[in-house]
Amino acid sequence: MPKVAVSDAAAHPTVDKTPAWRTRLAGLLVALAGAAILGTAVWLDANPAGLGTHTQLGWAPCGFEGRTGLPCATCGMTTATTLAASGNLLASIRVQPGGFLFALSAALAVFLGGWSAWTGRSLMPLANALVKPKSLLTLGFIVLLAWSYRIADALLGQPWTTLG
């Protein structure tokens, strides 16, 4: 009988040796982080100006916007997250598309973290797939597009991103 070559990977499969309690705890922490973000957002009142909601947390107003009159890359993110967490998805997208995606990511963290805590399945394969140069460049591009949207809105007198 001829010998069949067996790949090294097939002969020695990788087994996650992380104890189940650690995997479950990590999943729980991910879920709690997403829930904390969304819970805080629900507690806030969206600023009708479409930005500045973060000042309710005791944070300073945007210094970039104060100096230049133009929004920074994250202007409107807290407002959009607050709107999305309160169920006003269309207003969230209108105010700051990146903030809407952030709120969606927080909700996904609650779901996936809860799933990991419940099943004991690790989120590391997903994390490893997402933290790649292409994914990070895509994220940067999304932030740049959302910022461009906010700047265009500011230059045109904010007809889109205000809530009034």
PDB file of C-alpha atoms in Angstrom:
ATOM      1  CA  MET A   1       0.000   0.000   0.000  1.00  0.00           C
ATOM      2  CA  PRO A   2       1.477   3.363  -0.984  1.00  0.00           C
ATOM      3  CA  LYS A   3       2.170   5.914   1.694  1.00  0.00           C
ATOM      4  CA  VAL A   4      -0.150   8.879   1.699  1.00  0.00           C
ATOM      5  CA  ALA A   5       1.431  12.190   2.588  1.00  0.00           C
ATOM      6  CA  VAL A   6      -0.291  13.815   5.516  1.00  0.00           C
ATOM      7  CA  SER A   7       0.180  17.496   5.964  1.00  0.00           C
ATOM      8  CA  ASP A   8       1.667  18.664   9.215  1.00  0.00           C
ATOM      9  CA  ALA A   9      -1.472  20.694   9.913  1.00  0.00           C
ATOM     10  CA  ALA A  10      -3.697  17.648   9.448  1.00  0.00           C
ATOM     11  CA  ALA A  11      -1.461  15.514  11.657  1.00  0.00           C
ATOM     12  CA  HIS A  12      -1.403  18.132  14.417  1.00  0.00           C
ATOM     13  CA  PRO A  13      -4.649  20.086  14.385  1.00  0.00           C
ATOM     14  CA  THR A  14      -4.657  23.275  16.381  1.00  0.00           C
ATOM     15  CA  VAL A  15      -6.849  22.994  19.428  1.00  0.00           C
ATOM     16  CA  ASP A  16      -7.851  26.007  21.460  1.00  0.00           C
ATOM     17  CA  LYS A  17      -6.528  25.233  24.907  1.00  0.00           C
ATOM     18  CA  THR A  18      -8.059  28.296  26.531  1.00  0.00           C
ATOM     19  CA  PRO A  19     -10.151  27.167  29.503  1.00  0.00           C
ATOM     20  CA  ALA A  20     -13.879  27.409  28.802  1.00  0.00           C
ATOM     21  CA  TRP A  21     -14.434  29.774  31.737  1.00  0.00           C
ATOM     22  CA  ARG A  22     -11.970  32.271  30.216  1.00  0.00           C
ATOM     23  CA  THR A  23     -13.690  32.117  26.856  1.00  0.00           C
ATOM     24  CA  ARG A  24     -17.068  32.617  28.503  1.00  0.00           C
ATOM     25  CA  LEU A  25     -15.726  35.474  30.629  1.00  0.00           C
ATOM     26  CA  ALA A  26     -14.223  37.162  27.559  1.00  0.00           C
ATOM     27  CA  GLY A  27     -17.562  36.841  25.758  1.00  0.00           C
ATOM     28  CA  LEU A  28     -19.366  38.284  28.761  1.00  0.00           C
ATOM     29  CA  LEU A  29     -16.963  41.255  28.875  1.00  0.00           C
ATOM     30  CA  VAL A  30     -17.488  41.933  25.162  1.00  0.00           C
ATOM     31  CA  ALA A  31     -21.269  41.812  25.660  1.00  0.00           C
ATOM     32  CA  LEU A  32     -21.077  44.097  28.691  1.00  0.00           C
ATOM     33  CA  ALA A  33     -18.901  46.617  26.821  1.00  0.00           C
ATOM     34  CA  GLY A  34     -21.436  46.813  23.992  1.00  0.00           C
ATOM     35  CA  ALA A  35     -24.313  47.046  26.485  1.00  0.00           C
ATOM     36  CA  ALA A  36     -22.527  49.827  28.416  1.00  0.00           C
ATOM     37  CA  ILE A  37     -22.124  51.846  25.216  1.00  0.00           C
ATOM     38  CA  LEU A  38     -25.750  51.404  24.196  1.00  0.00           C
ATOM     39  CA  GLY A  39     -27.043  51.894  27.742  1.00  0.00           C
ATOM     40  CA  THR A  40     -25.150  55.152  28.077  1.00  0.00           C
ATOM     41  CA  ALA A  41     -26.422  56.245  24.670  1.00  0.00           C
ATOM     42  CA  VAL A  42     -30.037  55.565  25.639  1.00  0.00           C
ATOM     43  CA  TRP A  43     -29.540  57.633  28.801  1.00  0.00           C
ATOM     44  CA  LEU A  44     -28.349  60.683  26.807  1.00  0.00           C
ATOM     45  CA  ASP A  45     -30.533  63.178  24.973  1.00  0.00           C
ATOM     46  CA  ALA A  46     -29.495  63.694  21.350  1.00  0.00           C
ATOM     47  CA  ASN A  47     -28.422  67.283  20.785  1.00  0.00           C
ATOM     48  CA  PRO A  48     -30.676  68.833  18.099  1.00  0.00           C
ATOM     49  CA  ALA A  49     -27.596  70.455  16.517  1.00  0.00           C
ATOM     50  CA  GLY A  50     -26.448  66.967  15.451  1.00  0.00           C
ATOM     51  CA  LEU A  51     -23.268  67.149  17.530  1.00  0.00           C
ATOM     52  CA  GLY A  52     -22.218  67.959  21.068  1.00  0.00           C
ATOM     53  CA  THR A  53     -24.231  65.231  22.800  1.00  0.00           C
ATOM     54  CA  HIS A  54     -21.000  64.020  24.414  1.00  0.00           C
ATOM     55  CA  THR A  55     -20.861  67.155  26.587  1.00  0.00           C
ATOM     56  CA  GLN A  56     -23.629  65.586  28.725  1.00  0.00           C
ATOM     57  CA  LEU A  57     -20.941  63.152  29.888  1.00  0.00           C
ATOM     58  CA  GLY A  58     -18.812  66.019  31.142  1.00  0.00           C
ATOM     59  CA  TRP A  59     -16.505  65.982  28.138  1.00  0.00           C
ATOM     60  CA  ALA A  60     -15.307  69.208  26.561  1.00  0.00           C
ATOM     61  CA  PRO A  61     -16.826  70.495  23.311  1.00  0.00           C
ATOM     62  CA  CYS A  62     -14.931  69.570  20.158  1.00  0.00           C
ATOM     63  CA  GLY A  63     -11.754  71.643  20.029  1.00  0.00           C
ATOM     64  CA  PHE A  64     -11.260  71.063  16.303  1.00  0.00           C
ATOM     65  CA  GLU A  65     -14.738  72.332  15.521  1.00  0.00           C
ATOM     66  CA  GLY A  66     -14.265  75.249  17.901  1.00  0.00           C
ATOM     67  CA  ARG A  67     -11.034  76.327  16.185  1.00  0.00           C
ATOM     68  CA  THR A  68     -11.902  75.655  12.550  1.00  0.00           C
ATOM     69  CA  GLY A  69     -15.687  75.858  12.420  1.00  0.00           C
ATOM     70  CA  LEU A  70     -15.615  72.453  10.736  1.00  0.00           C
ATOM     71  CA  PRO A  71     -16.496  69.146  12.373  1.00  0.00           C
ATOM     72  CA  CYS A  72     -13.780  66.683  13.356  1.00  0.00           C
ATOM     73  CA  ALA A  73     -13.828  63.089  12.111  1.00  0.00           C
ATOM     74  CA  THR A  74     -15.903  61.983  15.092  1.00  0.00           C
ATOM     75  CA  CYS A  75     -18.282  64.955  15.378  1.00  0.00           C
ATOM     76  CA  GLY A  76     -21.813  63.631  15.652  1.00  0.00           C
ATOM     77  CA  MET A  77     -20.770  60.098  16.650  1.00  0.00           C
ATOM     78  CA  THR A  78     -22.270  60.267  20.147  1.00  0.00           C
ATOM     79  CA  THR A  79     -25.425  61.914  18.810  1.00  0.00           C
ATOM     80  CA  ALA A  80     -25.804  59.256  16.117  1.00  0.00           C
ATOM     81  CA  THR A  81     -25.146  56.457  18.617  1.00  0.00           C
ATOM     82  CA  THR A  82     -27.739  57.972  20.968  1.00  0.00           C
ATOM     83  CA  LEU A  83     -30.289  58.154  18.162  1.00  0.00           C
ATOM     84  CA  ALA A  84     -29.615  54.576  17.030  1.00  0.00           C
ATOM     85  CA  ALA A  85     -29.767  53.199  20.580  1.00  0.00           C
ATOM     86  CA  SER A  86     -33.111  54.974  21.012  1.00  0.00           C
ATOM     87  CA  GLY A  87     -34.436  53.344  17.836  1.00  0.00           C
ATOM     88  CA  ASN A  88     -34.262  56.380  15.543  1.00  0.00           C
ATOM     89  CA  LEU A  89     -32.097  54.675  12.924  1.00  0.00           C
ATOM     90  CA  LEU A  90     -32.766  56.989   9.984  1.00  0.00           C
ATOM     91  CA  ALA A  91     -31.904  60.106  11.997  1.00  0.00           C
ATOM     92  CA  SER A  92     -28.780  58.322  13.235  1.00  0.00           C
ATOM     93  CA  ILE A  93     -27.635  57.636   9.678  1.00  0.00           C
ATOM     94  CA  ARG A  94     -28.443  61.207   8.643  1.00  0.00           C
ATOM     95  CA  VAL A  95     -26.542  62.788  11.541  1.00  0.00           C
ATOM     96  CA  GLN A  96     -23.337  60.709  11.282  1.00  0.00           C
ATOM     97  CA  PRO A  97     -23.201  57.463   9.265  1.00  0.00           C
ATOM     98  CA  GLY A  98     -20.064  56.398  11.138  1.00  0.00           C
ATOM     99  CA  GLY A  99     -21.882  56.804  14.454  1.00  0.00           C
ATOM    100  CA  PHE A 100     -24.710  54.619  13.190  1.00  0.00           C
ATOM    101  CA  LEU A 101     -22.175  51.929  12.256  1.00  0.00           C
ATOM    102  CA  PHE A 102     -20.549  52.294  15.680  1.00  0.00           C
ATOM    103  CA  ALA A 103     -23.923  51.736  17.381  1.00  0.00           C
ATOM    104  CA  LEU A 104     -24.544  48.750  15.118  1.00  0.00           C
ATOM    105  CA  SER A 105     -21.125  47.370  16.111  1.00  0.00           C
ATOM    106  CA  ALA A 106     -21.972  47.816  19.797  1.00  0.00           C
ATOM    107  CA  ALA A 107     -25.227  45.904  19.285  1.00  0.00           C
ATOM    108  CA  LEU A 108     -23.314  43.183  17.447  1.00  0.00           C
ATOM    109  CA  ALA A 109     -20.855  43.028  20.361  1.00  0.00           C
ATOM    110  CA  VAL A 110     -23.763  42.435  22.748  1.00  0.00           C
ATOM    111  CA  PHE A 111     -25.100  39.645  20.552  1.00  0.00           C
ATOM    112  CA  LEU A 112     -21.790  37.940  19.743  1.00  0.00           C
ATOM    113  CA  GLY A 113     -20.390  38.385  23.244  1.00  0.00           C
ATOM    114  CA  GLY A 114     -23.553  36.916  24.710  1.00  0.00           C
ATOM    115  CA  TRP A 115     -23.364  34.025  22.269  1.00  0.00           C
ATOM    116  CA  SER A 116     -19.741  33.380  23.253  1.00  0.00           C
ATOM    117  CA  ALA A 117     -20.576  33.559  26.967  1.00  0.00           C
ATOM    118  CA  TRP A 118     -23.491  31.189  26.482  1.00  0.00           C
ATOM    119  CA  THR A 119     -21.827  28.615  24.217  1.00  0.00           C
ATOM    120  CA  GLY A 120     -18.194  28.906  25.314  1.00  0.00           C
ATOM    121  CA  ARG A 121     -17.133  29.405  21.691  1.00  0.00           C
ATOM    122  CA  SER A 122     -14.260  31.802  21.199  1.00  0.00           C
ATOM    123  CA  LEU A 123     -14.589  35.077  19.315  1.00  0.00           C
ATOM    124  CA  MET A 124     -10.878  35.009  18.428  1.00  0.00           C
ATOM    125  CA  PRO A 125     -11.365  33.561  14.917  1.00  0.00           C
ATOM    126  CA  LEU A 126     -13.684  36.470  14.122  1.00  0.00           C
ATOM    127  CA  ALA A 127     -11.328  38.986  15.746  1.00  0.00           C
ATOM    128  CA  ASN A 128      -8.364  37.580  13.812  1.00  0.00           C
ATOM    129  CA  ALA A 129     -10.320  37.814  10.564  1.00  0.00           C
ATOM    130  CA  LEU A 130     -11.309  41.427  11.243  1.00  0.00           C
ATOM    131  CA  VAL A 131      -7.962  42.791  12.403  1.00  0.00           C
ATOM    132  CA  LYS A 132      -6.258  42.623   9.044  1.00  0.00           C
ATOM    133  CA  PRO A 133      -4.756  45.490   7.057  1.00  0.00           C
ATOM    134  CA  LYS A 134      -7.594  45.370   4.509  1.00  0.00           C
ATOM    135  CA  SER A 135     -10.247  45.558   7.255  1.00  0.00           C
ATOM    136  CA  LEU A 136      -8.467  48.410   9.007  1.00  0.00           C
ATOM    137  CA  LEU A 137      -8.090  50.323   5.738  1.00  0.00           C
ATOM    138  CA  THR A 138     -11.792  49.807   5.056  1.00  0.00           C
ATOM    139  CA  LEU A 139     -12.617  51.160   8.522  1.00  0.00           C
ATOM    140  CA  GLY A 140     -10.390  54.184   7.887  1.00  0.00           C
ATOM    141  CA  PHE A 141     -12.088  54.755   4.544  1.00  0.00           C
ATOM    142  CA  ILE A 142     -15.534  54.628   6.180  1.00  0.00           C
ATOM    143  CA  VAL A 143     -14.434  57.190   8.792  1.00  0.00           C
ATOM    144  CA  LEU A 144     -13.030  59.398   6.017  1.00  0.00           C
ATOM    145  CA  LEU A 145     -16.283  59.180   4.040  1.00  0.00           C
ATOM    146  CA  ALA A 146     -18.377  59.994   7.118  1.00  0.00           C
ATOM    147  CA  TRP A 147     -16.087  62.929   7.915  1.00  0.00           C
ATOM    148  CA  SER A 148     -16.361  64.182   4.334  1.00  0.00           C
ATOM    149  CA  TYR A 149     -20.141  63.982   4.638  1.00  0.00           C
ATOM    150  CA  ARG A 150     -20.046  66.041   7.850  1.00  0.00           C
ATOM    151  CA  ILE A 151     -17.693  68.631   6.319  1.00  0.00           C
ATOM    152  CA  ALA A 152     -19.852  68.988   3.191  1.00  0.00           C
ATOM    153  CA  ASP A 153     -22.848  69.423   5.455  1.00  0.00           C
ATOM    154  CA  ALA A 154     -21.075  72.131   7.497  1.00  0.00           C
ATOM    155  CA  LEU A 155     -19.953  73.992   4.399  1.00  0.00           C
ATOM    156  CA  LEU A 156     -23.536  73.979   3.088  1.00  0.00           C
ATOM    157  CA  GLY A 157     -24.975  75.290   6.374  1.00  0.00           C
ATOM    158  CA  GLN A 158     -25.895  71.951   8.008  1.00  0.00           C
ATOM    159  CA  PRO A 159     -29.083  71.169   6.156  1.00  0.00           C
ATOM    160  CA  TRP A 160     -28.803  67.391   6.740  1.00  0.00           C
ATOM    161  CA  THR A 161     -27.264  66.625  10.080  1.00  0.00           C
ATOM    162  CA  THR A 162     -29.400  68.752  12.408  1.00  0.00           C
ATOM    163  CA  LEU A 163     -32.415  67.188  14.069  1.00  0.00           C
ATOM    164  CA  GLY A 164     -34.697  70.222  13.793  1.00  0.00           C
TER     165      GLY A 164
END
